[in-house]
Amino acid sequence: MSATLNLFGDWHLSCKENGMVWQTTLPGDVQSTLIAAGDLDDPYVGMQENEAQWVDKRHWTYFRSFEVDAAMLAYDHVYLNAEMVDTLATFRINGKKILSTDNQFRRYRVDVAKVLVEGVNKMEIAFEPPLKEAARRAAAYPLDMPYTTNNRVKHLNHLRKTACHGGWDWGVCLVLTGIYGDLSLHACNMARIEHVCTTQHHGKNVCDVDVTVELFAVKAGQVQLDIELAGQQINQTITVQPGKQNLTNRITIKKPRLWWPAGHGDQPLYDLSVRVGDQCVSKRLGLRHIRWDNSRDSIGTQMTLYVNHKPIFCKGANWIPADGLSTLQTDDVFERLIDDAVDANMNMLRVWGGGQYERARFYELCDEKGMMLWHDLMFACQLYPFDDAFIANVAQEIDFQVKRLRDHASMVLWCGDNEVEGALGWFEQSRKHHDTYLVAYDRLNHANGKAVTQADPNVTYWPSSPSNGPGHQGNVWDNDASGDMHYWAVWHHGKSFDAYYDVIPRFCSEFGYQSFSSIDLVRKYIDPSQFNPTSPQMEHHQRNPRGNSLIMEMFTRYFRMPTSFQSTLYLSQVQQAVAIKTAVEYWRSLRPVCMGTLIWQLNDNWPVASWSSIEYDGSWKQLHYHAKRFYEPVMVTLFHKADDIVQVVGINDHFKAAKLELKLQLVDFAGKVHKKWTRELSVPASTSKVLMTLPIAQLPIARNEGVLLADVVVTDADGSKKTLRNTHFMDLYKRCELADATVTADIKQQGKAFVIQLKTDKPAFFVTCAFTHVAGVFDDNSIDLLPGKTTKLKFTPRQDVTLAQLKKALHVTHLRMTY
Ligand code: BMA
């Protein structure tokens, strides 16, 4: 028999410095409590974030009482389980200290039988101010460990805590204090379950699943073990010895239904339950075989993922914590964002190392929806301690996290860190004493790799992102021949978009371009008197020091200057979409040399100018609509490099050949068609193929007089057809005399959704519909329209709204309207 007492729920929170007490709940954080109580203004609005910075300088104590019955105390073993305790906490029960924590990412379990009493018990969790302790540790450290200047606070590298709590170049600075994972008491006899881990062995039409139960026994004796998987059971009485032990059993699943990444098949999940006594651990397993091919080839080191022995082009984006406040990182937000990723034809997210290991639901949703995860360990952009105590602390974190997450079908790679190998070259100290810091880095990185593979011997451990691969320390920034690459020449180094043609990444795990939030979100957090990109409030919501100048300067290269604030916001999103579309379509055309592109970044954790494709309120930026199209499994891209020859390339991610009907036209800005090409084509499985080449000089109109517009009917694997449009400008947008098109829109209700019918009198580009104060998603947006045809967009609101309200709230923008 066992018993459990969930300690989440109602708590009190007190502040040592001012003696005040609040009623609150856990899971949660101090900042959220103060906001809810009206003692802190919403830090996302205006510049109110500045007013929230006192909170992390104080001592906070959570306290409550709870009842324990005699039955619980009668067990052999009673322990407290605490997860995601952020960060420096001392736990007391009935005045007796039972635990102190200093790692948000570890699971803490302590025996509490001796301190509990029958009846009412008191629990208190006292938190130290994190930054003070971080500074103390930094000062005491024998080597100066440089911290990231992305953050508004110092020395967070000395604490095992979500690094971007300090802000980052897109984030709100809220150095949280709280508990987010679990807080519960458990009582059991004989032994407790520490972990349940599985290993899949795939054969022909069969999958053997080894189920390993890690037990911690408090005394020697016998326990009942029951395993159930795919309708099969194993029931045993087992003998345990005091301490830790592993028990492995095998269950064979015949004719397994395999789990596939989104876009490649279904995600069947098999229920697994493991019982010891009446403690139960349940999981849902997706059966799939994962292999990374990182072998050398004539170019360098490959980075190709095989799922069930099929090559997968990884298409996706980077994931940052879903909100600056832990209480707003809800399951609903997880689901919405993962759905948005799937809807945009993504199959992979990279859980970035400056964030956190997420709550369980995040991983369950990824399993259910086929969203593969590249998972960093939580280290990013700064140098970290490397002494034995720090390494041992991190080893416990890794042991827990890897065992917790390894059975998720979505988990395909563990990576040592984000840009820490690269960061060795960023700081004066580490440049000057390079060898010292390299040895320090290696020490931690190797230990972490060892901890990962001990916790999951079958997983691929990739040392860092970017990295040339295990054992290949070198120039990680400019080497496109090996491993993964972060390509930031466009954006951080201010290069133009054609610089994306200068590299042939094997796997580009980060590249991004900033845009502003759209006007409808800006209205929610910026005062109208500040509607100017360089107003104090707008600059406060731009965390990349050069951000605004990079955006504006790039306008001057490609576009005519926008003449209003609203146009500036809109155009920044056009520009971002063009940048990333250029990169992705070109790199996808390079498959199989390049086998992955992950956009920096999917989401925002507060309203801000950033590289995200989805705005803080969940609306899609133009980029995300373009992503839906440029990540289509079968598509046609058009591009030209310095040679002025337009290449028309077909890309096919499916495992069988794709049929295409291509209708290509050369259209001028009045809508006149100057040339047409019609072709029936096919692209072989899992590859890209040049379909046509068109020298610009041989076209009947000048390059700035029109565009190439490709409409492609793709027959999908299931026989269904869809038409995809792709437009190619042969000259800079600013040099083209775009027609002053009038786009008209009519809205009709269709069940819960609404259909917007768009018509134009002249060609119109980047036509984007939006609704003021109405949240929701379109099935397509930021599209190009030709006269003479009605185009329908479907809008699914995420709130209750009437047709009349929508008609009033609609605004349509296209490129020519910005000047
Ligand atoms: C990347 C990330 C982040 C950062 C982004 C934009 O390299 O790793 O550190 O937010 O660049 O600068």
Short mmCIF file of N, CA, C and O in Angstrom, two decimals, residues 131 134-139 141 143-159 163 166-168 379-385 419-420 423-424 426-430 437:
data_model
loop_
_atom_site.label_atom_id
_atom_site.label_comp_id
_atom_site.label_asym_id
_atom_site.label_seq_id
_atom_site.Cartn_x
_atom_site.Cartn_y
_atom_site.Cartn_z
N LEU A 131 20.14 36.47 -6.72
CA LEU A 131 21.26 37.18 -7.33
C LEU A 131 22.38 37.46 -6.33
O LEU A 131 23.55 37.51 -6.69
N ALA A 134 24.28 34.34 -6.17
CA ALA A 134 25.04 34.16 -7.41
C ALA A 134 26.29 35.03 -7.37
O ALA A 134 27.40 34.58 -7.72
N ALA A 135 26.15 36.27 -6.90
CA ALA A 135 27.29 37.18 -6.82
C ALA A 135 28.31 36.67 -5.79
O ALA A 135 29.52 36.76 -6.00
N ARG A 136 27.79 36.13 -4.69
CA ARG A 136 28.71 35.60 -3.67
C ARG A 136 29.53 34.45 -4.24
O ARG A 136 30.74 34.39 -4.08
N ARG A 137 28.84 33.57 -4.97
CA ARG A 137 29.55 32.43 -5.55
C ARG A 137 30.57 32.90 -6.59
O ARG A 137 31.66 32.36 -6.68
N ALA A 138 30.18 33.90 -7.36
CA ALA A 138 31.09 34.40 -8.40
C ALA A 138 32.35 34.98 -7.75
O ALA A 138 33.47 34.73 -8.20
N ALA A 139 32.15 35.75 -6.67
CA ALA A 139 33.29 36.39 -6.01
C ALA A 139 34.22 35.35 -5.39
O ALA A 139 35.43 35.52 -5.37
N TYR A 141 34.69 32.35 -6.50
CA TYR A 141 35.19 31.37 -7.46
C TYR A 141 36.63 31.67 -7.85
O TYR A 141 36.97 32.82 -8.09
N LEU A 143 38.18 31.25 -10.55
CA LEU A 143 38.34 31.80 -11.91
C LEU A 143 37.11 32.65 -12.22
O LEU A 143 35.99 32.29 -11.88
N ASP A 144 37.37 33.78 -12.87
CA ASP A 144 36.28 34.67 -13.26
C ASP A 144 35.49 34.00 -14.38
O ASP A 144 36.04 33.74 -15.45
N MET A 145 34.22 33.69 -14.15
CA MET A 145 33.42 33.03 -15.20
C MET A 145 32.50 34.08 -15.83
O MET A 145 31.49 34.48 -15.22
N PRO A 146 32.83 34.56 -17.04
CA PRO A 146 32.03 35.63 -17.65
C PRO A 146 30.58 35.20 -17.87
O PRO A 146 30.31 34.07 -18.25
N TYR A 147 29.68 36.15 -17.60
CA TYR A 147 28.25 35.88 -17.75
C TYR A 147 27.73 36.62 -18.98
O TYR A 147 28.35 37.57 -19.45
N THR A 148 26.57 36.23 -19.45
CA THR A 148 26.06 36.82 -20.69
C THR A 148 25.56 38.25 -20.47
O THR A 148 24.83 38.53 -19.51
N THR A 149 25.94 39.12 -21.37
CA THR A 149 25.46 40.49 -21.28
C THR A 149 24.08 40.63 -21.94
O THR A 149 23.52 41.72 -21.98
N ASN A 150 23.54 39.52 -22.46
CA ASN A 150 22.14 39.53 -22.88
C ASN A 150 21.25 39.81 -21.68
O ASN A 150 20.12 40.26 -21.83
N ASN A 151 21.75 39.46 -20.49
CA ASN A 151 20.93 39.60 -19.30
C ASN A 151 21.10 40.94 -18.63
O ASN A 151 22.16 41.55 -18.70
N ARG A 152 20.04 41.38 -17.95
CA ARG A 152 20.09 42.64 -17.22
C ARG A 152 20.64 42.41 -15.82
O ARG A 152 20.74 43.34 -15.03
N VAL A 153 20.90 41.17 -15.47
CA VAL A 153 21.44 40.86 -14.14
C VAL A 153 22.73 40.07 -14.31
O VAL A 153 23.00 39.53 -15.38
N LYS A 154 23.50 39.99 -13.23
CA LYS A 154 24.82 39.38 -13.34
C LYS A 154 24.87 37.98 -12.72
O LYS A 154 24.10 37.68 -11.81
N HIS A 155 25.82 37.20 -13.19
CA HIS A 155 26.26 35.96 -12.53
C HIS A 155 25.23 34.85 -12.45
O HIS A 155 25.41 33.92 -11.65
N LEU A 156 24.18 34.88 -13.26
CA LEU A 156 23.23 33.76 -13.20
C LEU A 156 23.89 32.44 -13.62
O LEU A 156 23.36 31.37 -13.35
N ASN A 157 25.04 32.54 -14.30
CA ASN A 157 25.76 31.31 -14.68
C ASN A 157 26.22 30.51 -13.45
O ASN A 157 26.55 29.33 -13.58
N HIS A 158 26.22 31.14 -12.27
CA HIS A 158 26.63 30.41 -11.07
C HIS A 158 25.45 29.70 -10.40
O HIS A 158 25.63 29.03 -9.39
N LEU A 159 24.26 29.88 -10.93
CA LEU A 159 23.09 29.21 -10.34
C LEU A 159 22.44 28.30 -11.37
O LEU A 159 22.33 28.67 -12.54
N ALA A 163 18.16 30.57 -17.28
CA ALA A 163 19.07 31.69 -17.53
C ALA A 163 18.33 32.92 -18.04
O ALA A 163 18.67 34.05 -17.70
N GLY A 166 16.88 36.36 -16.51
CA GLY A 166 17.61 37.63 -16.47
C GLY A 166 17.28 38.55 -17.63
O GLY A 166 17.80 39.66 -17.69
N GLY A 167 16.47 38.10 -18.57
CA GLY A 167 16.04 38.96 -19.66
C GLY A 167 16.32 38.42 -21.04
O GLY A 167 15.44 38.04 -21.75
N TRP A 168 17.57 38.37 -21.43
CA TRP A 168 18.02 37.96 -22.77
C TRP A 168 17.74 39.03 -23.81
O TRP A 168 17.21 40.10 -23.46
N PHE A 379 22.37 25.23 -20.54
CA PHE A 379 23.57 26.08 -20.50
C PHE A 379 23.54 26.93 -21.76
O PHE A 379 23.32 26.39 -22.85
N ALA A 380 23.78 28.23 -21.64
CA ALA A 380 23.71 29.07 -22.83
C ALA A 380 24.55 30.33 -22.75
O ALA A 380 24.49 31.07 -21.75
N CYS A 381 25.35 30.55 -23.79
CA CYS A 381 25.94 31.87 -24.10
C CYS A 381 26.83 32.45 -23.01
O CYS A 381 27.04 33.66 -22.98
N GLN A 382 27.30 31.66 -22.09
CA GLN A 382 28.21 32.19 -21.07
C GLN A 382 29.06 31.02 -20.57
O GLN A 382 28.83 29.88 -20.95
N LEU A 383 30.02 31.32 -19.72
CA LEU A 383 30.92 30.27 -19.26
C LEU A 383 30.50 29.84 -17.86
O LEU A 383 30.02 30.65 -17.07
N TYR A 384 30.67 28.57 -17.59
CA TYR A 384 30.08 27.99 -16.38
C TYR A 384 31.15 27.42 -15.46
O TYR A 384 32.20 26.97 -15.92
N PRO A 385 30.85 27.37 -14.17
CA PRO A 385 31.77 26.72 -13.23
C PRO A 385 32.06 25.28 -13.64
O PRO A 385 31.27 24.66 -14.35
N GLU A 419 25.68 27.45 -27.64
CA GLU A 419 26.71 28.45 -27.94
C GLU A 419 27.72 28.64 -26.82
O GLU A 419 28.35 29.70 -26.74
N VAL A 420 27.91 27.64 -25.97
CA VAL A 420 28.92 27.82 -24.92
C VAL A 420 30.31 27.56 -25.51
O VAL A 420 31.26 28.31 -25.22
N ALA A 423 31.02 30.57 -27.23
CA ALA A 423 31.16 31.74 -26.34
C ALA A 423 32.58 31.88 -25.80
O ALA A 423 32.94 32.95 -25.29
N LEU A 424 33.39 30.83 -25.93
CA LEU A 424 34.78 30.94 -25.46
C LEU A 424 35.49 32.11 -26.14
O LEU A 424 36.41 32.71 -25.57
N TRP A 426 34.06 35.00 -26.95
CA TRP A 426 33.33 36.26 -26.79
C TRP A 426 33.86 37.18 -25.72
O TRP A 426 33.54 38.36 -25.70
N PHE A 427 34.55 36.61 -24.76
CA PHE A 427 34.89 37.40 -23.57
C PHE A 427 36.40 37.62 -23.52
O PHE A 427 37.17 36.73 -23.87
N GLU A 428 36.75 38.81 -23.04
CA GLU A 428 38.17 39.16 -23.02
C GLU A 428 38.98 38.13 -22.23
O GLU A 428 40.03 37.67 -22.68
N GLN A 429 38.46 37.76 -21.04
CA GLN A 429 39.19 36.82 -20.19
C GLN A 429 39.43 35.49 -20.91
O GLN A 429 40.52 34.93 -20.87
N SER A 430 38.36 34.98 -21.55
CA SER A 430 38.50 33.65 -22.15
C SER A 430 39.30 33.69 -23.45
O SER A 430 39.85 32.68 -23.87
N TYR A 437 40.26 28.31 -20.14
CA TYR A 437 38.80 28.25 -20.26
C TYR A 437 38.34 27.08 -21.12
O TYR A 437 37.28 26.51 -20.89
#
